[in-house]
Coordinates of C-alpha atoms in Angstrom, one line a residue:
Chain A
X11 CA -6.1 80.4 -0.3
X12 CA -5.5 83.6 1.5
X13 CA -1.7 83.1 1.7
X14 CA -1.3 82.3 -2.0
X15 CA -2.1 84.7 -4.7
X16 CA 1.3 85.2 -6.3
X17 CA 2.0 83.1 -9.2
X18 CA 5.5 83.2 -10.5
X19 CA 5.1 81.5 -13.8
X20 CA 8.4 81.6 -15.5
X21 CA 10.6 82.2 -12.4
X22 CA 14.1 80.7 -12.3
X23 CA 13.3 77.3 -13.4
X24 CA 10.9 76.7 -10.5
X25 CA 8.0 77.1 -12.9
X26 CA 5.6 75.4 -10.6
X27 CA 6.3 77.1 -7.2
X28 CA 3.5 79.1 -5.9
X29 CA 2.1 78.5 -2.5
X30 CA 5.0 78.2 -0.1
X31 CA 3.5 75.7 2.1
X32 CA 2.7 73.2 -0.6
X33 CA 5.4 73.1 -3.2
X34 CA 4.8 71.3 -6.5
X35 CA 7.1 68.4 -5.3
X36 CA 4.8 67.6 -2.4
X37 CA 1.7 67.8 -4.7
X38 CA 3.4 65.4 -7.1
X39 CA 4.6 63.3 -4.2
X40 CA 1.2 61.9 -3.3
X41 CA 0.6 61.0 -6.9
X42 CA 3.9 59.1 -6.9
X43 CA 2.7 57.1 -3.9
X44 CA -0.4 56.1 -5.9
X45 CA 1.8 54.6 -8.7
X46 CA 1.0 51.0 -9.5
X47 CA -2.4 51.4 -7.9
X48 CA -6.1 51.6 -8.8
X49 CA -8.4 54.5 -7.9
X50 CA -12.0 53.6 -7.8
X51 CA -15.2 55.6 -8.1
X52 CA -17.5 55.1 -5.1
X53 CA -20.9 56.7 -4.2
X54 CA -21.2 55.9 -0.5
X55 CA -19.2 54.8 2.5
X56 CA -20.0 51.2 2.0
X57 CA -18.6 51.1 -1.5
X58 CA -15.6 53.0 -0.3
X59 CA -14.9 50.2 2.3
X60 CA -15.3 47.5 -0.4
X61 CA -12.8 49.4 -2.5
X62 CA -10.4 49.8 0.3
X63 CA -10.8 46.1 1.3
X64 CA -10.1 45.1 -2.3
X65 CA -6.8 47.1 -2.3
X66 CA -7.7 50.3 -4.1
X67 CA -5.0 52.9 -3.4
X68 CA -7.5 55.8 -3.4
X69 CA -11.2 56.4 -3.9
X70 CA -13.1 59.0 -5.9
X71 CA -16.1 60.2 -4.0
X72 CA -19.1 60.8 -6.2
X73 CA -22.9 61.2 -6.1
X74 CA -23.3 59.2 -9.3
X75 CA -20.9 57.1 -11.2
X76 CA -20.3 58.2 -14.9
X77 CA -22.5 55.5 -16.3
X78 CA -25.5 56.9 -14.3
X79 CA -24.6 60.5 -15.2
X80 CA -24.8 59.3 -18.8
X81 CA -28.1 57.5 -18.3
X82 CA -29.9 60.1 -16.3
X83 CA -28.5 63.2 -18.0
X84 CA -29.0 66.6 -16.5
X85 CA -26.3 68.8 -15.0
X86 CA -23.7 66.9 -13.0
X87 CA -22.1 68.9 -10.2
X88 CA -19.7 68.5 -7.4
X89 CA -20.9 65.9 -4.8
X90 CA -22.5 66.9 -1.5
X91 CA -19.6 67.7 0.9
X92 CA -21.4 65.8 3.5
X93 CA -21.2 62.6 1.4
X94 CA -17.5 63.2 0.8
X95 CA -16.9 63.7 4.5
X96 CA -18.7 60.4 5.3
X97 CA -16.6 58.6 2.7
X98 CA -13.4 60.2 4.2
X99 CA -14.3 59.0 7.6
X100 CA -15.0 55.5 6.4
X101 CA -11.6 54.8 4.9
X102 CA -7.9 55.5 5.6
X103 CA -6.8 55.6 1.9
X104 CA -6.7 59.0 0.1
X105 CA -10.1 60.4 -1.0
X106 CA -10.4 62.4 -4.2
X107 CA -13.4 64.3 -5.4
X108 CA -14.5 65.9 -8.7
X109 CA -15.0 69.6 -9.4
X110 CA -16.5 71.0 -12.6
X111 CA -14.0 72.3 -15.1
X112 CA -13.4 76.0 -14.4
X113 CA -15.5 76.0 -11.2
X114 CA -12.8 77.2 -8.8
X115 CA -15.3 77.7 -6.0
X116 CA -16.2 74.0 -6.0
X117 CA -12.5 73.4 -5.7
X118 CA -12.2 75.8 -2.8
X119 CA -14.9 73.9 -1.0
X120 CA -13.2 70.6 -1.6
X121 CA -10.0 72.1 -0.3
X122 CA -11.7 73.3 2.8
X123 CA -13.2 69.9 3.7
X124 CA -9.7 68.4 3.3
X125 CA -10.0 65.9 0.4
X126 CA -6.6 64.6 -0.7
X127 CA -6.9 65.3 -4.4
X128 CA -9.3 67.3 -6.7
X129 CA -10.2 65.9 -10.1
X130 CA -11.1 68.7 -12.4
X131 CA -13.3 66.5 -14.6
X132 CA -15.0 66.6 -17.9
X133 CA -17.4 64.0 -16.6
X134 CA -19.2 66.7 -14.7
X135 CA -21.0 69.5 -16.7
X136 CA -18.6 72.3 -17.6
X137 CA -18.8 75.5 -15.6
X138 CA -16.4 77.4 -17.9
X139 CA -16.0 76.6 -21.6
X140 CA -12.9 78.7 -22.0
X141 CA -10.8 78.4 -18.9
X142 CA -9.7 75.7 -16.5
X143 CA -9.1 76.4 -12.8
X144 CA -5.8 78.1 -12.1
X145 CA -4.5 75.3 -10.0
X146 CA -1.5 77.2 -8.8
X147 CA -3.7 79.1 -6.4
X148 CA -4.5 76.0 -4.4
X149 CA -2.6 74.1 -1.8
X150 CA -4.4 70.9 -2.7
X151 CA -3.2 69.0 -5.7
X152 CA -5.2 68.4 -8.8
X153 CA -5.6 65.7 -11.4
X154 CA -6.8 66.6 -14.9
X155 CA -7.8 64.7 -18.0
X156 CA -6.1 64.8 -21.4
X157 CA -6.5 63.3 -24.9
X158 CA -3.1 64.2 -26.2
X159 CA 0.3 65.5 -25.2
X160 CA -0.6 69.2 -25.8
X161 CA -3.6 69.0 -23.6
X162 CA -1.6 67.2 -20.9
X163 CA 1.1 69.9 -20.9
X164 CA -1.5 72.7 -20.8
X165 CA -3.0 71.2 -17.7
X166 CA 0.4 70.8 -16.1
X167 CA 1.1 74.4 -16.8
X168 CA -2.1 75.4 -15.1
X169 CA -0.8 73.6 -12.0
X170 CA -2.1 70.0 -12.4
X171 CA 0.1 67.6 -10.4
X172 CA -1.2 64.5 -12.0
X173 CA -2.6 63.6 -15.4
X174 CA -5.1 61.0 -16.5
X175 CA -6.3 60.1 -19.9
X176 CA -9.8 61.1 -20.6
X177 CA -11.0 57.9 -22.3
X178 CA -14.7 57.9 -22.5
X179 CA -16.1 57.7 -18.9
X180 CA -19.1 55.5 -18.2
X181 CA -19.0 53.5 -21.4
X182 CA -17.1 50.4 -20.3
X183 CA -15.4 50.8 -23.7
X184 CA -11.6 51.0 -23.6
X185 CA -11.1 52.2 -27.2
X186 CA -10.9 55.9 -26.4
X187 CA -8.5 55.4 -23.4
X188 CA -6.3 53.4 -25.7
X189 CA -6.4 56.1 -28.4
X190 CA -5.5 58.8 -25.8
X191 CA -2.7 56.9 -24.1
X192 CA -1.2 56.0 -27.5
X193 CA -1.5 59.6 -28.6
X194 CA 0.4 60.9 -25.6
X195 CA 3.0 58.1 -25.6
X196 CA 3.4 58.3 -29.4
X197 CA 3.9 62.1 -29.4
X198 CA 6.5 61.7 -26.6
X199 CA 8.4 59.2 -28.7
X200 CA 8.3 61.5 -31.7
X201 CA 9.4 64.4 -29.5
X202 CA 12.4 62.5 -28.1
X203 CA 13.8 61.9 -31.6
X204 CA 13.3 65.5 -32.6
X205 CA 16.1 68.0 -33.3
X206 CA 16.1 70.7 -30.6
X207 CA 15.5 73.3 -33.4
X208 CA 12.2 71.6 -34.2
X209 CA 10.8 71.7 -30.7
X210 CA 9.6 75.4 -31.0
X211 CA 7.4 74.6 -33.9
X212 CA 6.2 71.3 -32.3
X213 CA 5.2 73.2 -29.2
X214 CA 3.2 75.6 -31.4
X215 CA 1.6 72.8 -33.2
X216 CA 0.4 71.0 -30.1
X217 CA -0.4 74.4 -28.4
X218 CA 1.7 73.6 -25.3
X219 CA 4.2 75.8 -23.4
X220 CA 7.7 75.4 -24.9
X221 CA 9.5 74.9 -21.6
X222 CA 7.3 71.9 -20.6
X223 CA 7.6 70.4 -24.1
X224 CA 11.4 70.6 -23.8
X225 CA 11.3 69.2 -20.3
X226 CA 9.2 66.3 -21.6
X227 CA 11.6 65.7 -24.4
X228 CA 14.5 65.5 -21.9
X229 CA 12.7 63.3 -19.5
X230 CA 11.1 61.0 -22.1
X231 CA 7.9 61.0 -20.2
X232 CA 5.3 63.4 -18.8
X233 CA 6.8 65.3 -15.9
X234 CA 3.9 64.2 -13.6
X235 CA 2.3 60.9 -12.8
X236 CA 0.2 59.7 -15.6
X237 CA -2.8 57.4 -15.0
X238 CA -5.3 55.9 -17.4
X239 CA -9.0 56.4 -17.1
X240 CA -12.3 56.2 -19.0
X241 CA -13.7 52.8 -20.0
X242 CA -11.7 50.3 -17.9
X243 CA -14.0 47.4 -17.1
X244 CA -11.9 44.3 -16.8
X245 CA -8.5 43.2 -15.3
X246 CA -7.3 42.8 -18.9
X247 CA -8.3 46.5 -19.7
X248 CA -6.3 47.6 -16.6
X249 CA -3.2 45.6 -17.5
X250 CA -3.4 46.8 -21.1
X251 CA -3.2 50.4 -19.8
X252 CA -0.2 49.5 -17.6
X253 CA 1.6 47.8 -20.5
X254 CA 1.0 50.8 -22.7
X255 CA 3.1 52.7 -20.1
X256 CA 0.6 54.3 -17.6
X257 CA 1.5 54.6 -13.9
X258 CA -1.8 53.4 -12.7
X259 CA -5.5 53.2 -13.4
X260 CA -8.8 54.9 -12.5
X261 CA -11.8 52.6 -12.6
X262 CA -15.1 54.5 -12.7
X263 CA -18.3 52.6 -13.4
X264 CA -16.5 49.4 -14.2
X265 CA -16.5 48.0 -10.6
X266 CA -19.8 48.9 -9.0
X267 CA -21.8 48.5 -12.2
X268 CA -20.7 44.9 -12.5
X269 CA -22.2 41.7 -11.1
X270 CA -19.7 41.1 -8.3
X271 CA -18.0 44.4 -7.4
X272 CA -15.8 43.1 -4.5
X273 CA -14.3 40.4 -6.6
X274 CA -13.9 42.5 -9.7
X275 CA -12.3 45.3 -7.7
X276 CA -9.8 42.8 -6.2
X277 CA -9.0 41.3 -9.6
X278 CA -8.4 44.7 -11.2
X279 CA -6.0 45.6 -8.3
X280 CA -4.1 42.4 -8.8
X281 CA -4.0 42.9 -12.5
X282 CA -2.4 46.3 -12.2
X283 CA 0.3 44.9 -9.8
X284 CA 1.0 41.9 -12.0
X285 CA 0.4 43.6 -15.3
X286 CA 3.2 41.9 -17.1
X287 CA 2.5 38.4 -15.9
X288 CA -0.2 36.7 -18.1
X289 CA -0.4 33.7 -15.7
X290 CA -1.6 35.9 -12.9
X291 CA -3.8 37.9 -15.2
X292 CA -5.5 34.7 -16.4
X293 CA -6.0 33.5 -12.8
X294 CA -7.6 36.7 -11.6
X295 CA -9.8 37.1 -14.7
X296 CA -11.6 33.8 -14.1
X297 CA -15.2 33.7 -12.9
X298 CA -15.7 37.4 -12.2
X299 CA -19.4 37.4 -13.1
X300 CA -21.0 39.9 -15.4
X301 CA -19.0 42.9 -16.5
X302 CA -20.7 46.3 -16.8
X303 CA -22.8 46.7 -19.9
X304 CA -20.7 48.6 -22.5
X305 CA -21.7 51.3 -24.9
X306 CA -20.7 51.1 -28.5
X307 CA -19.1 54.4 -29.4
X308 CA -19.9 54.2 -33.1
X309 CA -23.4 55.3 -32.1
X310 CA -23.6 59.0 -32.9
X311 CA -26.0 59.7 -30.1
X312 CA -23.5 58.9 -27.4
X313 CA -22.2 62.2 -26.1
X314 CA -18.4 62.4 -26.1
X315 CA -17.4 63.8 -22.7
X316 CA -13.8 63.8 -23.8
X317 CA -14.5 66.5 -26.3
X318 CA -16.1 68.9 -23.8
X319 CA -12.8 70.7 -23.1
X320 CA -9.6 71.4 -24.8
Chain B
X12 CA 27.7 43.0 -6.5
X13 CA 24.8 42.8 -4.2
X14 CA 21.2 42.9 -5.4
X15 CA 18.6 44.7 -3.4
X16 CA 15.0 43.6 -3.5
X17 CA 12.3 46.2 -3.6
X18 CA 8.8 45.2 -2.8
X19 CA 6.9 46.1 -5.9
X20 CA 3.3 45.7 -5.0
X21 CA 2.3 49.3 -5.3
X22 CA 3.8 52.7 -4.6
X23 CA 7.3 54.3 -5.1
X24 CA 9.2 51.1 -6.0
X25 CA 10.4 52.5 -9.3
X26 CA 11.8 55.5 -7.5
X27 CA 13.8 53.3 -5.1
X28 CA 15.2 51.3 -7.9
X29 CA 16.2 54.5 -9.7
X30 CA 18.1 55.8 -6.7
X31 CA 19.8 52.4 -6.3
X32 CA 20.8 52.6 -10.0
X33 CA 22.3 56.1 -9.4
X34 CA 24.6 54.7 -6.8
X35 CA 25.5 51.7 -8.9
X36 CA 23.5 49.0 -7.2
X37 CA 21.0 46.8 -8.9
X38 CA 17.5 46.7 -7.5
X39 CA 15.0 44.1 -8.4
X40 CA 11.2 44.1 -8.1
X41 CA 9.8 41.6 -5.6
X42 CA 6.1 40.6 -6.1
X43 CA 6.1 36.9 -5.1
X44 CA 7.4 35.1 -2.0
X45 CA 9.8 32.9 -3.9
X46 CA 11.6 36.0 -5.3
X47 CA 12.7 36.9 -1.8
X48 CA 15.2 34.0 -1.8
X49 CA 17.2 35.7 -4.5
X50 CA 18.0 38.9 -2.6
X51 CA 20.0 39.6 0.5
X52 CA 18.2 42.8 1.5
X53 CA 14.9 44.4 1.0
X54 CA 13.3 47.8 0.7
X55 CA 9.6 48.2 1.4
X56 CA 8.7 51.4 -0.4
X57 CA 6.2 54.1 0.2
X58 CA 2.7 53.8 -1.0
X59 CA -0.7 53.1 0.5
X60 CA 0.0 50.7 3.3
X61 CA -3.5 49.4 3.3
X62 CA -3.2 48.6 -0.4
X63 CA 0.2 47.0 -0.1
X64 CA -1.0 44.9 2.9
X65 CA -3.9 43.7 0.9
X66 CA -1.8 42.8 -2.1
X67 CA 0.8 41.1 0.1
X68 CA -2.1 39.1 1.7
X69 CA -3.4 38.0 -1.7
X70 CA 0.0 36.5 -2.6
X71 CA 0.7 35.1 0.8
X72 CA 3.8 37.3 1.2
X73 CA 3.6 37.9 4.9
X74 CA 5.1 34.6 6.2
X75 CA 8.0 35.0 3.8
X76 CA 8.5 38.7 4.8
X77 CA 8.5 37.8 8.5
X78 CA 10.9 35.0 7.9
X79 CA 13.2 37.4 6.0
X80 CA 13.1 39.9 8.9
X81 CA 13.8 37.1 11.4
X82 CA 16.8 35.9 9.5
X83 CA 18.4 39.3 10.3
X84 CA 18.7 40.4 6.7
X85 CA 18.6 44.1 6.3
X86 CA 15.2 45.6 5.6
X87 CA 14.3 49.2 5.2
X88 CA 10.8 50.6 5.2
X89 CA 9.9 54.1 4.0
X90 CA 6.5 55.6 5.0
X91 CA 4.1 52.7 4.3
X92 CA 7.1 50.3 4.7
X93 CA 7.7 51.8 8.2
X94 CA 4.1 50.8 9.1
X95 CA 4.8 47.3 7.8
X96 CA 7.8 46.8 10.0
X97 CA 6.3 48.2 13.2
X98 CA 5.1 45.9 15.9
X99 CA 2.1 48.1 16.6
X100 CA 0.2 50.6 14.5
X101 CA -2.7 52.8 15.4
X102 CA -5.1 54.8 13.2
X103 CA -5.7 51.9 10.8
X104 CA -8.6 51.1 8.7
X105 CA -11.6 49.3 10.2
X106 CA -10.6 45.8 11.0
X107 CA -6.9 46.7 11.1
X108 CA -4.3 45.5 8.7
X109 CA -1.7 42.8 8.8
X110 CA 1.8 43.9 9.7
X111 CA 5.2 42.2 9.2
X112 CA 6.5 43.5 12.6
X113 CA 10.0 43.1 14.0
X114 CA 10.6 46.8 14.8
X115 CA 9.8 47.5 18.5
X116 CA 7.8 50.7 18.2
X117 CA 4.3 52.1 17.9
X118 CA 3.5 53.9 14.7
X119 CA 0.6 56.3 14.1
X120 CA -0.6 55.8 10.6
X121 CA -1.2 59.0 8.8
X122 CA -0.2 61.0 11.8
X123 CA 0.3 64.3 9.9
X124 CA -3.2 64.2 8.3
X125 CA -4.4 64.4 4.8
X126 CA -2.6 65.5 1.6
X127 CA -3.1 69.2 2.4
X128 CA -0.9 68.7 5.5
X129 CA 1.8 67.0 3.6
X130 CA 5.0 69.0 3.7
X131 CA 8.8 69.1 3.2
X132 CA 11.3 70.0 5.9
X133 CA 15.0 70.1 6.5
X134 CA 15.7 67.5 9.2
X135 CA 18.8 66.9 11.2
X136 CA 20.2 63.5 11.3
X137 CA 23.6 63.4 13.1
X138 CA 24.0 59.7 12.6
X139 CA 23.5 60.0 8.9
X140 CA 25.8 62.9 8.3
X141 CA 28.5 61.3 10.5
X142 CA 28.5 58.1 8.5
X143 CA 27.8 59.4 5.1
X144 CA 29.1 62.9 5.3
X145 CA 27.4 65.8 3.5
X146 CA 25.2 68.5 5.1
X147 CA 23.9 68.1 8.7
X148 CA 20.4 68.1 7.4
X149 CA 18.5 66.3 4.7
X150 CA 15.3 67.1 2.8
X151 CA 12.5 65.1 4.3
X152 CA 9.4 64.7 2.2
X153 CA 6.4 63.8 4.2
X154 CA 3.4 62.6 2.2
X155 CA 0.4 61.7 4.4
X156 CA 3.2 60.4 6.6
X157 CA 3.1 58.2 9.7
X158 CA 5.1 59.0 12.8
X159 CA 6.6 56.9 15.5
X160 CA 5.2 57.6 19.0
X161 CA 7.1 55.2 21.2
X162 CA 10.2 53.0 20.7
X163 CA 11.6 50.1 22.6
X164 CA 14.9 50.2 24.4
X165 CA 16.8 48.6 21.6
X166 CA 15.7 51.0 19.0
X167 CA 18.1 53.8 18.0
X168 CA 16.4 57.1 17.0
X169 CA 18.1 58.6 13.9
X170 CA 15.9 61.6 13.4
X171 CA 12.9 63.4 14.9
X172 CA 10.7 66.3 13.9
X173 CA 9.1 69.0 16.1
X174 CA 5.3 69.1 16.3
X175 CA 4.0 72.4 17.3
X176 CA 0.9 71.5 19.2
X177 CA -1.2 68.4 19.5
X178 CA -1.2 66.0 16.6
X179 CA -2.7 67.8 13.6
X180 CA -6.4 67.7 13.0
X181 CA -5.9 64.8 10.7
X182 CA -8.8 62.9 9.4
X183 CA -11.5 62.8 12.0
X184 CA -11.7 59.0 12.1
X185 CA -8.0 58.7 12.9
X186 CA -7.8 61.3 15.6
X187 CA -10.7 59.7 17.4
X188 CA -8.8 56.6 18.3
X189 CA -5.2 57.5 17.7
X190 CA -5.3 61.1 18.9
X191 CA -5.8 60.2 22.6
X192 CA -2.6 58.2 22.8
X193 CA -0.8 61.0 21.1
X194 CA -2.2 63.6 23.5
X195 CA -1.5 61.8 26.7
X196 CA 2.2 62.0 26.3
X197 CA 1.9 65.6 25.0
X198 CA 5.1 65.3 23.1
X199 CA 6.7 68.1 21.2
X200 CA 8.9 65.9 18.9
X201 CA 7.9 62.8 17.0
X202 CA 10.3 60.3 15.8
X203 CA 10.7 60.0 12.0
X204 CA 13.7 57.7 11.5
X205 CA 14.8 54.7 13.5
X206 CA 17.1 51.7 13.4
X207 CA 17.0 48.5 15.3
X208 CA 19.8 46.0 14.3
X209 CA 19.3 45.4 10.6
X210 CA 16.0 47.1 10.4
X211 CA 15.8 50.7 9.2
X212 CA 12.6 52.7 9.0
X213 CA 11.9 56.2 7.9
X214 CA 8.6 58.1 7.9
X215 CA 9.7 60.3 5.0
X216 CA 10.6 59.5 1.4
X217 CA 14.4 59.7 0.6
X218 CA 13.5 58.1 -2.8
X219 CA 11.8 61.3 -3.9
X220 CA 14.9 63.5 -3.4
X221 CA 18.3 63.7 -5.0
X222 CA 20.0 62.9 -1.7
X223 CA 21.3 59.3 -1.9
X224 CA 22.7 59.1 1.6
X225 CA 19.9 57.2 3.2
X226 CA 20.3 54.5 0.5
X227 CA 24.0 54.3 0.9
X228 CA 23.6 54.1 4.7
X229 CA 21.2 51.2 4.2
X230 CA 23.7 49.5 1.9
X231 CA 26.4 49.7 4.5
X232 CA 24.1 47.9 6.9
X233 CA 24.3 45.0 4.4
X234 CA 28.0 45.0 4.7
X235 CA 28.0 44.8 8.5
X236 CA 25.4 42.2 8.8
X237 CA 25.0 38.9 7.0
X238 CA 27.8 37.8 4.7
X239 CA 25.9 38.1 1.5
X240 CA 25.4 34.6 0.1
X241 CA 26.2 34.0 -3.5
X242 CA 23.3 35.3 -5.5
X243 CA 22.0 33.5 -8.5
X244 CA 20.5 35.5 -11.2
X245 CA 17.0 36.4 -10.1
X246 CA 14.7 33.7 -11.4
X247 CA 12.5 35.1 -14.1
X248 CA 9.5 33.2 -15.4
X249 CA 9.8 32.8 -19.1
X250 CA 6.1 33.8 -19.2
X251 CA 6.6 37.3 -18.0
X252 CA 6.1 39.8 -20.7
X253 CA 8.7 42.6 -20.9
X254 CA 7.1 45.9 -21.7
X255 CA 9.5 48.7 -22.6
X256 CA 11.4 49.8 -19.5
X257 CA 9.9 52.5 -17.4
X258 CA 11.5 55.9 -17.7
X259 CA 12.5 57.4 -14.4
X260 CA 10.3 59.9 -12.8
X261 CA 11.8 63.4 -12.4
X262 CA 13.0 64.6 -9.0
X263 CA 11.6 68.0 -8.0
X264 CA 14.0 70.1 -6.1

């Protein structure tokens, strides 16, 4: 990141431009190529190959899937770069990796080993309770989680080129992802019907930068690619996220914590492509074996990863 | 009015349909083999070619796509679509991937390397500006892009791009097998846009820019070629649920 450094935040409309070599449009471009696809969590090269073979459009390289992080506890950190390199060599599809929120050095390391996307993720233990990574300083694109429109736009202002809902990772329970997608989409619908004069106050209310709020109002959607994540376990869950208006789906523990990962992975991929065709959805949902064991979120003892950051 | 099919398995098909709409042409999503019968031309969009090949395989689309190409109907592949149309591709995943073929060339998948090596460049395309007018160059967006290493005699090169040294570091696995071939010819320019008869292929993504010339160029190919047969309304299964229409993705300048 030696050649970056200068961040023109409110410069002549090009609010995102920083590093010359990697303009925001190129960062968003890869995410656009992932639209209509499924990104799967994998913990080794073998799983990565299963995911690729099933038709995943990218893989997330991890040491432990969120369900295991939940079960085992302790501090969850960036994966061993060696593991990420092995996974990168095993597949031709893009490889993403997670860095802790606010841990910009982990992100620098991931940039150095050439991963395709960094997920600044609340699933890992926080490194900074106050600040996220200044993603303008990187040539590599970032994806960040959100629970509502304000959070999404704050992350985009920080330089995130892709947004995913937080959901509740590692639970196999879709309820939080639905809540978050509905919250983002609902707020956008409210915003679209708003008088221009009211947008200032709305921006203040959701604690988001005014210019991005206005841009979202004009576009009628988030200005970056918007995936769903956190609790997707079945093809029906994935199609639900697509019908609610997401551009694609992350599946974390849902695939490799199930009875027949290869088959389930393939079914979820097909469900995302044919999300509006119940005949295909019915066909691919048949005989998938056991789904991952879910966690009931009414239990107070379950930690909410989604609430770790604002 | 002609209807253009856009293969909608995965990737930037929404963006292609949005560009077509901007120039007043209807684009329809193609997901099943039978839907190909309703269109007179096809765009294979960018995306992850491995993923798209897998999905095409699940739904047995390859025979129908090959048939479509063989019938001489205009087909345009961008990025992943270019890989689909090529007769030969190197740097693929273990076990390779199925291709449609038809375009006499060798493509290096993911030639330019990982996302961090993705870039934008102004590229000259004399053929494009002479047919469509406008500036001499266009804005080429290369996202983990492939490049064409060799072309057959019948293939017309529309644009190329200078490569400073050897093919970029890329991902290690790819350069291991693909790099050698790239190095032996020690080329300084790689081909990024070609045409062979009614097949058009580009390594970059015109659908991500505001420049609609490549799309109108492709539409003109339809005019020259097959007399477009009468097109019935594209068969829609009554079962299909219609979620609210997708809102177009913004174009970053």
